[in-house]
CSV table of C-alpha atoms and ligand atoms in Angstrom, one decimal:
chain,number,residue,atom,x,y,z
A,158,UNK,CA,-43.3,-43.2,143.1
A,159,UNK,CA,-42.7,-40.5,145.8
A,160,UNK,CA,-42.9,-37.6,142.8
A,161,UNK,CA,-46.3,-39.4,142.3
A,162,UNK,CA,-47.7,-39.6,145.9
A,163,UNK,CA,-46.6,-35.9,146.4
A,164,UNK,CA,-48.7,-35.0,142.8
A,165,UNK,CA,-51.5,-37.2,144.0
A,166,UNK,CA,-51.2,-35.6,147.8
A,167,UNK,CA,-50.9,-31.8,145.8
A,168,UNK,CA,-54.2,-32.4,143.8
A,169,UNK,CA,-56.4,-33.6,147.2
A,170,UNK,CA,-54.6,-30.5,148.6
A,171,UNK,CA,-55.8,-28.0,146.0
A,172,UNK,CA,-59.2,-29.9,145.6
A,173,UNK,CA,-59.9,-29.8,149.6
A,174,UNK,CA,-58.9,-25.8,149.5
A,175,UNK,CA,-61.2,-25.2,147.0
A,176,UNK,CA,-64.0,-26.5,148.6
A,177,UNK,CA,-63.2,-26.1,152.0
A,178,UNK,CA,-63.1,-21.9,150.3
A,179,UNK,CA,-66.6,-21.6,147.8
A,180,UNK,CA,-68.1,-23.5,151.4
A,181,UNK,CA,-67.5,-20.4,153.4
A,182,UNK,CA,-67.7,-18.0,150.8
A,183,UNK,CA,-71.3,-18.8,149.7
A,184,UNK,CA,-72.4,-18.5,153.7
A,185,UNK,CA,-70.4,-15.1,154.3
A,186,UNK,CA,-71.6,-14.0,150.9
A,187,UNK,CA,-75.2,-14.8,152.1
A,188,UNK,CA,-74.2,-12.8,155.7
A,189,UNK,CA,-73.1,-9.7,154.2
A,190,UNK,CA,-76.4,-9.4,151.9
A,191,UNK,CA,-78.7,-10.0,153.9
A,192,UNK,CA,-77.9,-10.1,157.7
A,193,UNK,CA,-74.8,-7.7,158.1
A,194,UNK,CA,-76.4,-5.1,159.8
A,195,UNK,CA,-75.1,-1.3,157.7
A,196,UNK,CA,-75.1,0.1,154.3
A,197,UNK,CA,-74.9,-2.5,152.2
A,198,UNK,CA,-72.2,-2.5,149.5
A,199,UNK,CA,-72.2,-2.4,145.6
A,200,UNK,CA,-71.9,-6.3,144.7
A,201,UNK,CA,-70.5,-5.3,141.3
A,202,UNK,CA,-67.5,-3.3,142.6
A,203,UNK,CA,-66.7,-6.4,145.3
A,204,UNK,CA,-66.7,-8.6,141.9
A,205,UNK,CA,-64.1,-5.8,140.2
A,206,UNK,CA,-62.4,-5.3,142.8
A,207,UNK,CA,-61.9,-9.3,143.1
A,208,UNK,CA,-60.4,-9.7,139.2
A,209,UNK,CA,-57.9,-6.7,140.2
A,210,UNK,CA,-56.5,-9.4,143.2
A,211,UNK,CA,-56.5,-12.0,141.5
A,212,UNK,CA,-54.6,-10.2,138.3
A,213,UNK,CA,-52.0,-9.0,141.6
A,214,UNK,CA,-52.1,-12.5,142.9
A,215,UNK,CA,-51.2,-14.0,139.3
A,216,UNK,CA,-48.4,-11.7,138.6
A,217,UNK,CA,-46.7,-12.7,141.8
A,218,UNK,CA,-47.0,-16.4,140.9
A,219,UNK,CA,-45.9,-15.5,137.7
A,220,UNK,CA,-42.5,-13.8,139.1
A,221,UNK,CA,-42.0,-17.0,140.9
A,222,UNK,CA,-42.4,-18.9,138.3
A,223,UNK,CA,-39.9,-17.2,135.8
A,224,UNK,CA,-37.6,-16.6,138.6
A,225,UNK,CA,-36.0,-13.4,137.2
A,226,UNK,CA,-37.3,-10.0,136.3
A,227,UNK,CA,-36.2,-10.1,133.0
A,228,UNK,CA,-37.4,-13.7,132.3
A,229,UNK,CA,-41.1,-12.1,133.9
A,230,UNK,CA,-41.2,-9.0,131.6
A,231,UNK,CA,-40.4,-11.1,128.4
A,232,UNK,CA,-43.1,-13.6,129.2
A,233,UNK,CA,-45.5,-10.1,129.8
A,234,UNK,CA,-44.4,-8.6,126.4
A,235,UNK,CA,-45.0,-11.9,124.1
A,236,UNK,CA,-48.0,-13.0,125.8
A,237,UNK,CA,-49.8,-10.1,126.7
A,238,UNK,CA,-48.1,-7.3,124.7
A,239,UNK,CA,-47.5,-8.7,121.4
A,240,UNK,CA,-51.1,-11.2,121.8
A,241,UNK,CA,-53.9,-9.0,121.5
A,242,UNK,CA,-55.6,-12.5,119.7
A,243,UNK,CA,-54.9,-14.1,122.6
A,244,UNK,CA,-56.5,-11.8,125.0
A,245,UNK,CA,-59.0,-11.7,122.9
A,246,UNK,CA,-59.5,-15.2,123.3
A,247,UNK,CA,-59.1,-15.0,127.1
A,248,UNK,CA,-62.2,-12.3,126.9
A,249,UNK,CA,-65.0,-14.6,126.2
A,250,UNK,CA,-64.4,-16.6,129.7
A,251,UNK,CA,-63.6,-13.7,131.4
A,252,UNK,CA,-67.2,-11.7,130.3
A,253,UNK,CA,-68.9,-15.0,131.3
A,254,UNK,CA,-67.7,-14.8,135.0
A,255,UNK,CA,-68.2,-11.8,134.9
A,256,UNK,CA,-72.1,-12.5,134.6
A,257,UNK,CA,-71.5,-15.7,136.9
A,258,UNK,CA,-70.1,-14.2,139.5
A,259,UNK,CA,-72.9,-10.9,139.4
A,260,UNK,CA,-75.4,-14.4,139.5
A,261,UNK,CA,-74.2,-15.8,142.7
A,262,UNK,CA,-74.8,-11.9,144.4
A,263,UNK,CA,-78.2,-11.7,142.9
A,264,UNK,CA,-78.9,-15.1,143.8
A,265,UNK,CA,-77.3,-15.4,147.0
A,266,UNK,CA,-79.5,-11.6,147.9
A,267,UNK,CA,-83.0,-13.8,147.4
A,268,UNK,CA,-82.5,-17.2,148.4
A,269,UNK,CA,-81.1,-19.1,151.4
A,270,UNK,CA,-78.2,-20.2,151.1
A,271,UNK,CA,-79.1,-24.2,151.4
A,272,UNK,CA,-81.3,-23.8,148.8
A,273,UNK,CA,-78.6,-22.0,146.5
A,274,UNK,CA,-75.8,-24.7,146.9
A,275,UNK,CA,-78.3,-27.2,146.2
A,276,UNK,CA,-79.6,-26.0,143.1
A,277,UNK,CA,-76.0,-25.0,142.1
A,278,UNK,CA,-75.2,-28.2,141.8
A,279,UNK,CA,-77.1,-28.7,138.4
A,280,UNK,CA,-73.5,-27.3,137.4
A,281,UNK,CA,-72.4,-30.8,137.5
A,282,UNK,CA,-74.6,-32.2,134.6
A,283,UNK,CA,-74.2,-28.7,132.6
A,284,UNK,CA,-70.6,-28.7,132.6
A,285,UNK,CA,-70.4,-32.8,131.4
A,286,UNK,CA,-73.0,-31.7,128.8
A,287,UNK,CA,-69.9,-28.5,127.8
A,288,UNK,CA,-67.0,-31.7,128.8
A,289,UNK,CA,-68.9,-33.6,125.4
A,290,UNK,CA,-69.4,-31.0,123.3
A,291,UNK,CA,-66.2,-28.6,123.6
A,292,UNK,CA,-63.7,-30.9,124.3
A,293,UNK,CA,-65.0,-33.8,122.0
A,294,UNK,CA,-64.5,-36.3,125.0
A,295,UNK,CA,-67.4,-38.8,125.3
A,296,UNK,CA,-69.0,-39.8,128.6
A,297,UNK,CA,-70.6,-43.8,128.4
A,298,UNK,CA,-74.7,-43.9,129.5
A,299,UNK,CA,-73.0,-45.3,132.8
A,300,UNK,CA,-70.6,-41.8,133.3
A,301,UNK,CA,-74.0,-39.9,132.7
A,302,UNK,CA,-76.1,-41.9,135.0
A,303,UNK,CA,-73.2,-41.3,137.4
A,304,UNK,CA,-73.2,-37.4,136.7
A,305,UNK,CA,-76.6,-37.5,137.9
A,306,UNK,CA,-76.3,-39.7,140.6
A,307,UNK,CA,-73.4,-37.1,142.2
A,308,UNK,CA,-75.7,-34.3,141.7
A,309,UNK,CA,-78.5,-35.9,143.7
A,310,UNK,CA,-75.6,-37.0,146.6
A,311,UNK,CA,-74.0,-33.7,146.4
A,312,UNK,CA,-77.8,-32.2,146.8
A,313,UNK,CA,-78.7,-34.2,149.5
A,314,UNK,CA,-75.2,-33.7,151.2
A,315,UNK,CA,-75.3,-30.2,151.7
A,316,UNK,CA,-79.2,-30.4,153.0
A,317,UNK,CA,-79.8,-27.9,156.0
A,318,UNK,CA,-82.7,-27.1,157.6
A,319,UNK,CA,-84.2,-23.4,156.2
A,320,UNK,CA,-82.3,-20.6,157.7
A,321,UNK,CA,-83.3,-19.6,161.0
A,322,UNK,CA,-81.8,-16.4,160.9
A,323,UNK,CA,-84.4,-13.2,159.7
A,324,UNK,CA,-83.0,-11.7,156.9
A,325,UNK,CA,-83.6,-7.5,156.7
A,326,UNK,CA,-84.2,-7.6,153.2
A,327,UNK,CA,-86.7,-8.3,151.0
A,328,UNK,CA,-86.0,-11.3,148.7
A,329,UNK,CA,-87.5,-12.3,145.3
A,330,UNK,CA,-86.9,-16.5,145.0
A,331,UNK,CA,-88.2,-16.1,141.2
A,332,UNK,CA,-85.5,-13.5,140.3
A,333,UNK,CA,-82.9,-16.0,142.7
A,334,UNK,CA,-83.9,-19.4,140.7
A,335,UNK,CA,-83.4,-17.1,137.4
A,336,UNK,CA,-80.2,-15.9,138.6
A,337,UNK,CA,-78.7,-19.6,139.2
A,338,UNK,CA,-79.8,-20.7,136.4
A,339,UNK,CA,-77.6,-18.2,134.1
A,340,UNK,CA,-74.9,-19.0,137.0
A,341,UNK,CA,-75.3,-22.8,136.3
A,342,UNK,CA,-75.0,-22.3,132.4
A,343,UNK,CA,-72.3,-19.7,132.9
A,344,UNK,CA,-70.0,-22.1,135.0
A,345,UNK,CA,-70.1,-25.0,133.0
A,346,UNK,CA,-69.2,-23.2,129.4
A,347,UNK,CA,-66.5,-20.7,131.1
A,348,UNK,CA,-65.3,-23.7,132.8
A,349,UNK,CA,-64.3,-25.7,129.8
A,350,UNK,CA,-63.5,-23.0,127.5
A,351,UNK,CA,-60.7,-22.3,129.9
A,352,UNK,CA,-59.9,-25.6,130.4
A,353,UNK,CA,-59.9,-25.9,126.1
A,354,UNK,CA,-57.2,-23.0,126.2
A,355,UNK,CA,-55.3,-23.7,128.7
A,356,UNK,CA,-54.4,-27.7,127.8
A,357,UNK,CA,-54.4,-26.4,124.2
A,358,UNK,CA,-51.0,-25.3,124.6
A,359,UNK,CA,-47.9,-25.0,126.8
A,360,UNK,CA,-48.2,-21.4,128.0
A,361,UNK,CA,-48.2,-21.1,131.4
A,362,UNK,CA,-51.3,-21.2,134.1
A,363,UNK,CA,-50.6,-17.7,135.3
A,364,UNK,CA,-50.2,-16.1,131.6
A,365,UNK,CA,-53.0,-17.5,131.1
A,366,UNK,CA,-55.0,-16.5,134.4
A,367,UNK,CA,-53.2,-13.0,133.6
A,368,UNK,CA,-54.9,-12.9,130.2
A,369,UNK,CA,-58.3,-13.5,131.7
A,370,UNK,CA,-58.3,-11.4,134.5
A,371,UNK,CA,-57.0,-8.1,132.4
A,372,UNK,CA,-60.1,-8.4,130.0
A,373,UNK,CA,-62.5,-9.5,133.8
A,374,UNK,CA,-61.4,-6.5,135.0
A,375,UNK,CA,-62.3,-4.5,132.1
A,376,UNK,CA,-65.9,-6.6,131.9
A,377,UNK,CA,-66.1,-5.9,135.5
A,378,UNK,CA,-65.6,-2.2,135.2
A,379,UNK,CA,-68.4,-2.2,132.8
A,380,UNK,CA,-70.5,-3.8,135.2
A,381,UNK,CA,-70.1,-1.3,137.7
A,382,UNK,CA,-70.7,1.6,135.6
A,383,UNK,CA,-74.0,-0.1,134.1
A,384,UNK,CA,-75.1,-1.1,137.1
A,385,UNK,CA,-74.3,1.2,139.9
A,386,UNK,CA,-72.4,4.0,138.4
A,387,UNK,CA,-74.2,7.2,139.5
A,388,UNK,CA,-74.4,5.3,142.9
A,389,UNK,CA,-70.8,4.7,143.1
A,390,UNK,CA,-69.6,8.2,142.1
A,391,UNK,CA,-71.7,9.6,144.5
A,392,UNK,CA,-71.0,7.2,147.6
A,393,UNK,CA,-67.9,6.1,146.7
A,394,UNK,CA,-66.3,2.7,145.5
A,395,UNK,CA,-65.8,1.1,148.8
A,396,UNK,CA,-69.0,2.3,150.1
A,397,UNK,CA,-70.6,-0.1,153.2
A,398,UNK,CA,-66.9,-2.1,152.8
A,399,UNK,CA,-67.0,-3.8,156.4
A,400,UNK,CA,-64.6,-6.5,157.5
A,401,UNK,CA,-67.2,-9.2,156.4
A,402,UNK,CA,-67.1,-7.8,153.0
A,403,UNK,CA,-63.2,-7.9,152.8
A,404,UNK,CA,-63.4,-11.8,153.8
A,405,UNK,CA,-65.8,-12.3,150.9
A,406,UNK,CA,-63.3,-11.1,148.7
A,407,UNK,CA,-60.7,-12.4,150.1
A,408,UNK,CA,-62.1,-15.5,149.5
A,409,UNK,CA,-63.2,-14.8,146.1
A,410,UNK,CA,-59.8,-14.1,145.2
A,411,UNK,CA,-58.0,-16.9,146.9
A,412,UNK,CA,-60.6,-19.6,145.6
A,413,UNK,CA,-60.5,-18.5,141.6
A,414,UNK,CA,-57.2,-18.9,141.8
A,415,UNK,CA,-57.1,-22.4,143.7
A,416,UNK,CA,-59.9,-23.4,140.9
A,417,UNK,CA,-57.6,-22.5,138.0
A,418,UNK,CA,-55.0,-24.6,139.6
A,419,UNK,CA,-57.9,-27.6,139.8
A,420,UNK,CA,-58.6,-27.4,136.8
A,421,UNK,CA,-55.4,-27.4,134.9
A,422,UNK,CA,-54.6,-30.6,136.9
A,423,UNK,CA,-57.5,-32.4,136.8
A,424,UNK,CA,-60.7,-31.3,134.8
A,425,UNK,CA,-63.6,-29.9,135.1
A,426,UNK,CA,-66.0,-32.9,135.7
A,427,UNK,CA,-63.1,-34.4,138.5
A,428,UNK,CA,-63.8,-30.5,140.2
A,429,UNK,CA,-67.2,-31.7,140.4
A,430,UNK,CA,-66.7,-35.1,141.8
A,431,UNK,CA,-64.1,-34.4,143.7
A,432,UNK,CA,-65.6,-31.6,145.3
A,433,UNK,CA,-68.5,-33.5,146.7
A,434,UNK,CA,-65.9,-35.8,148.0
A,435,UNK,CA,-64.1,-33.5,149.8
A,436,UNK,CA,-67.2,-32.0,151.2
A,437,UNK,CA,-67.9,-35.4,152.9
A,438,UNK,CA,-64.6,-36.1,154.2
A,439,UNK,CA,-65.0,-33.0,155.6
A,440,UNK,CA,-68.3,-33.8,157.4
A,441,UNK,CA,-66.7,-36.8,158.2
A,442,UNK,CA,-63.7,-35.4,159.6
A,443,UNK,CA,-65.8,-32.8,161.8
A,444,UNK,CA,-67.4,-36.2,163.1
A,445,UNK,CA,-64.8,-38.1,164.4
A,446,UNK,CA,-63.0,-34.7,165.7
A,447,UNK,CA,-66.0,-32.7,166.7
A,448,UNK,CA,-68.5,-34.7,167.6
A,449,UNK,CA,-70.8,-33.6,165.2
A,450,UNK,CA,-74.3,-35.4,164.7
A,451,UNK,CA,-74.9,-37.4,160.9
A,452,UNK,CA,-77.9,-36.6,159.9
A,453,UNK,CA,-80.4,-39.3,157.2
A,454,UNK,CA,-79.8,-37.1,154.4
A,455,UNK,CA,-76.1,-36.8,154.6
A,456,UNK,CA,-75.9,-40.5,155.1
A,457,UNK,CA,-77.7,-41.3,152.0
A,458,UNK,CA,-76.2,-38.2,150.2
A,459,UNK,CA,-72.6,-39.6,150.6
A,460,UNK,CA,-73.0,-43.0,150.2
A,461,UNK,CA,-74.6,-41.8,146.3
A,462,UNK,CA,-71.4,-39.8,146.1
A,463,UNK,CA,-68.9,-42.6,146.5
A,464,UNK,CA,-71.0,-45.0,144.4
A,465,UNK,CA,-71.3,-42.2,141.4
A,466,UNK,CA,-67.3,-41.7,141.9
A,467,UNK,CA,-67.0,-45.8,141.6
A,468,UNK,CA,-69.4,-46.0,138.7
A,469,UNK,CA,-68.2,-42.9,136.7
A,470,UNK,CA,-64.6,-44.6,137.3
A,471,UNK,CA,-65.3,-47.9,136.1
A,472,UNK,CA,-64.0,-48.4,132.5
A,473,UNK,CA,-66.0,-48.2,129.6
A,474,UNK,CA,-67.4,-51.3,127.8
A,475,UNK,CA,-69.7,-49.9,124.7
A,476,UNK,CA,-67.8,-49.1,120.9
A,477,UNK,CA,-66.8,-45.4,122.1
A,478,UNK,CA,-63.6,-47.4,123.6
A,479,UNK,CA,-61.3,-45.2,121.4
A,480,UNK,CA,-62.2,-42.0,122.5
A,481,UNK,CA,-62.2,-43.2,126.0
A,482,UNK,CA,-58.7,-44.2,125.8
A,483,UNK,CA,-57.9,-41.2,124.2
A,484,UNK,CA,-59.5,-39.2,127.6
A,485,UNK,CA,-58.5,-42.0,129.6
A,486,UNK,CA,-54.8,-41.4,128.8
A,487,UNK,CA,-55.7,-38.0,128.9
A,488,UNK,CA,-56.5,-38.0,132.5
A,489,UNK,CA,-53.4,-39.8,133.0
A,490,UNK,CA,-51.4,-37.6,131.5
A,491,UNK,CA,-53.1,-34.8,134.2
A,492,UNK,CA,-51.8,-36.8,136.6
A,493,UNK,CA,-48.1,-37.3,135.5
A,494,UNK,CA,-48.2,-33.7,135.0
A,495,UNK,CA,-48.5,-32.2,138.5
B,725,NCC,O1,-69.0,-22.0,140.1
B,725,NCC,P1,-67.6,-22.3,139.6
B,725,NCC,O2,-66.7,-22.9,140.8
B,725,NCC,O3,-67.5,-23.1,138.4
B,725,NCC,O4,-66.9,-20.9,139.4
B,725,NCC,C1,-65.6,-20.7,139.1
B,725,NCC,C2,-65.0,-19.5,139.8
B,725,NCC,O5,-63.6,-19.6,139.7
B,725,NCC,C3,-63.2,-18.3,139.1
B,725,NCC,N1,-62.0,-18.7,138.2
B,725,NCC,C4,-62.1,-19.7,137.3
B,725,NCC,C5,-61.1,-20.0,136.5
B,725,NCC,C6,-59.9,-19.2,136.6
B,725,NCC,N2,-58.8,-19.5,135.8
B,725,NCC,N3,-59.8,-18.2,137.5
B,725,NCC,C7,-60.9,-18.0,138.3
B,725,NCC,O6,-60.8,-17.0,139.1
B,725,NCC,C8,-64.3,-17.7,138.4
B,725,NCC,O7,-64.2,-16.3,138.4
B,725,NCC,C9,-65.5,-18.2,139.2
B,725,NCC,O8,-65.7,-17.3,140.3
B,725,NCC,C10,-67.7,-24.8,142.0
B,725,NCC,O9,-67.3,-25.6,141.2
B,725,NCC,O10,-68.6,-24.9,142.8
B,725,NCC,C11,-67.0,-23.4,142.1
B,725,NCC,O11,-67.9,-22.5,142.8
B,725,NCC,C12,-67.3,-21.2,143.1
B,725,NCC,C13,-68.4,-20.4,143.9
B,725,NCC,O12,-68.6,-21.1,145.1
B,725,NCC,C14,-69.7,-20.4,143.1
B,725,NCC,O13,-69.4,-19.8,141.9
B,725,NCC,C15,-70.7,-19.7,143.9
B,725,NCC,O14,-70.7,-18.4,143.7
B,725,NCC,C16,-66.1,-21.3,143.8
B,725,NCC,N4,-65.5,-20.0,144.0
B,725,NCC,C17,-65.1,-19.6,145.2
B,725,NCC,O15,-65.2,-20.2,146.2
B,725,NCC,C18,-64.7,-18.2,145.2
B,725,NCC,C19,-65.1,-22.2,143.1
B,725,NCC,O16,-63.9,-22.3,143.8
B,725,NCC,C20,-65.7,-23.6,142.8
């Protein structure tokens, strides 16, 4: 019972993280394209330079995991030495963040950042739509209804007013709307293709992350040399790096990785829901400890969150009962697992 609580307190912990991290990293993203005053940076060598921590960051979980040097090198040579089929495998999500994370950049240079989060969030009903189809897991009409019904709470959640601030660049919202839109499509099928390889088999989270990153950075590389290559060798990789920049990495890195750890204990659908949740306890919290004033739209926005997390909870009642069992006991098993 206390191994339980401790999983169940883990998972909030993870979940709240992860939020609490892609909150602040979509507005410092937005402050260092568009209002950081200074030469602006190469977005594609902030996104390398982000698989090339994360790959550090993995390898150090990784040691701690095996405990011994030797135990760490053997796990390196059969899983990434001796499984070029594996990488392989590992490529195809890797490639896809790639462009996902190029996206956000792109979208985050032409379009407030309000209007980004809230348009993100049609991520929720893509990566159901990946859930059913990749994973062979069936949603009832009342899990889809509820799917909806978070994406319309989360939207209204996370309403702001239209920045305030001037921007000193010139944006494009057509090129912005295209760019979340490949983001949105992006994040749902590299979201549950990992998720389809990771609980596929027993090998490790951080072999795993390790496989991906290795082929990101690779994907990444290419991105930079496509991109801004004759820029970069003639300014420099780290050109326009200013503290901001390093923070938006920084958090980049240290969010992936809490994502990864989401999603091998819950799924990707619960990163949805529980995401939105987090974001209003959080709001909530900064009431009662701040002061902070509710506004109509949050109101209404959280109280369609917590009735889509009741209904999409609820158990199903229509002839896909098997299958549901088989997910149900699925989720369970996420749970027991922690
Ligand atoms: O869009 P989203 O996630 O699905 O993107 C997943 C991010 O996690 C990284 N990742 C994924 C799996 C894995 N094993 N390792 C990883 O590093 C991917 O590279 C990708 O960056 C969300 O659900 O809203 C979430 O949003 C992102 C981010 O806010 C958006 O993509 C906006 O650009 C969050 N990332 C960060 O905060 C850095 C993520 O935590 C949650």
């Amino acid at each position: 019972m206390a191994g339980e609580n401790r999983s169940v307190a883990f998972k909030l912990y993870c979940l709240t993280v992860m939020t609490l991290v892609a909150a602040a990293y979509t507005v410092a993203l937005r402050y260092t394209r568009t209002i950081s005053s200074g030469d602006l940076y190469f977005a594609t060598t902030a996104v390398c330079i982000t698989e090339v921590i994360k790959l550090v960051l993995s390898l150090g979980m990784l040691a701690r995991e095996t405990g011994s040097p030797g135990r760490m090198k053997n796990a390196l040579v059969d899983h990434i030495l001796c499984s070029p089929a594996e990488l392989l495998k590992l490529s195809v999500p890797s490639v896809v963040y790639a462009v996902q994370n190029n996206m956000a950049f792109l979208a985050l240079s032409n379009l407030d950042a309000a209007v980004y989060q809230v348009t993100y969030q049609l991520k929720i009903p893509c990566t159901a739509l990946c859930t059913v189809l990749m994973l062979n897991r069936s949603l009832s009409r009342l899990q889809w209804f509820s799917v909806f019904l978070l994406c319309g709470g989360v939207t209204l959640v996370q309403w702001e007013p239209v920045e305030a601030t001037k921007v000193q660049v010139e944006q494009n919202p057509l090129v912005g709307f295209m760019a979340i839109a490949i983001a949105v499509l992006c994040s749902g099928f590299a979201g549950v293709y990992f998720e389809k390889v990771l609980k596929s088999s027993d090998t490790s989270l951080w072999v795993r992350n390790i496989q991906m990153y290795l082929s990101g950075i690779v994907a990444t590389l290419l991105g930079v040399y496509v991109k801004d290559g004759e820029k970069v060798l003639d300014k420099g990789f780290f050109f326009g790096y200013t503290p901001w920049v390093c923070f938006v990495v920084f958090l980049a890195s240290v969010g992936g990785l809490y994502t990864s750890v989401v999603v091998k204990y819950t799924d990707n659908i619960m990163k949805g829901f529980s995401a939105a949740a987090a974001i209003v306890l959080s709001t909530v919290a900064s009431v009662l400890l701040f002061g902070l004033q509710i506004t109509l739209p949050f109101a209404s926005g959280a109280i369609l969150v917590c009735v889509s997390i009741y209904l999409y909870g609820l158990p199903k009642q229509d002839t896909s009962k098997l299958s549901q069992k088989g997910a149900s006991s699925e989720s369970k098993q996420n749970l027991i697992n922690v």
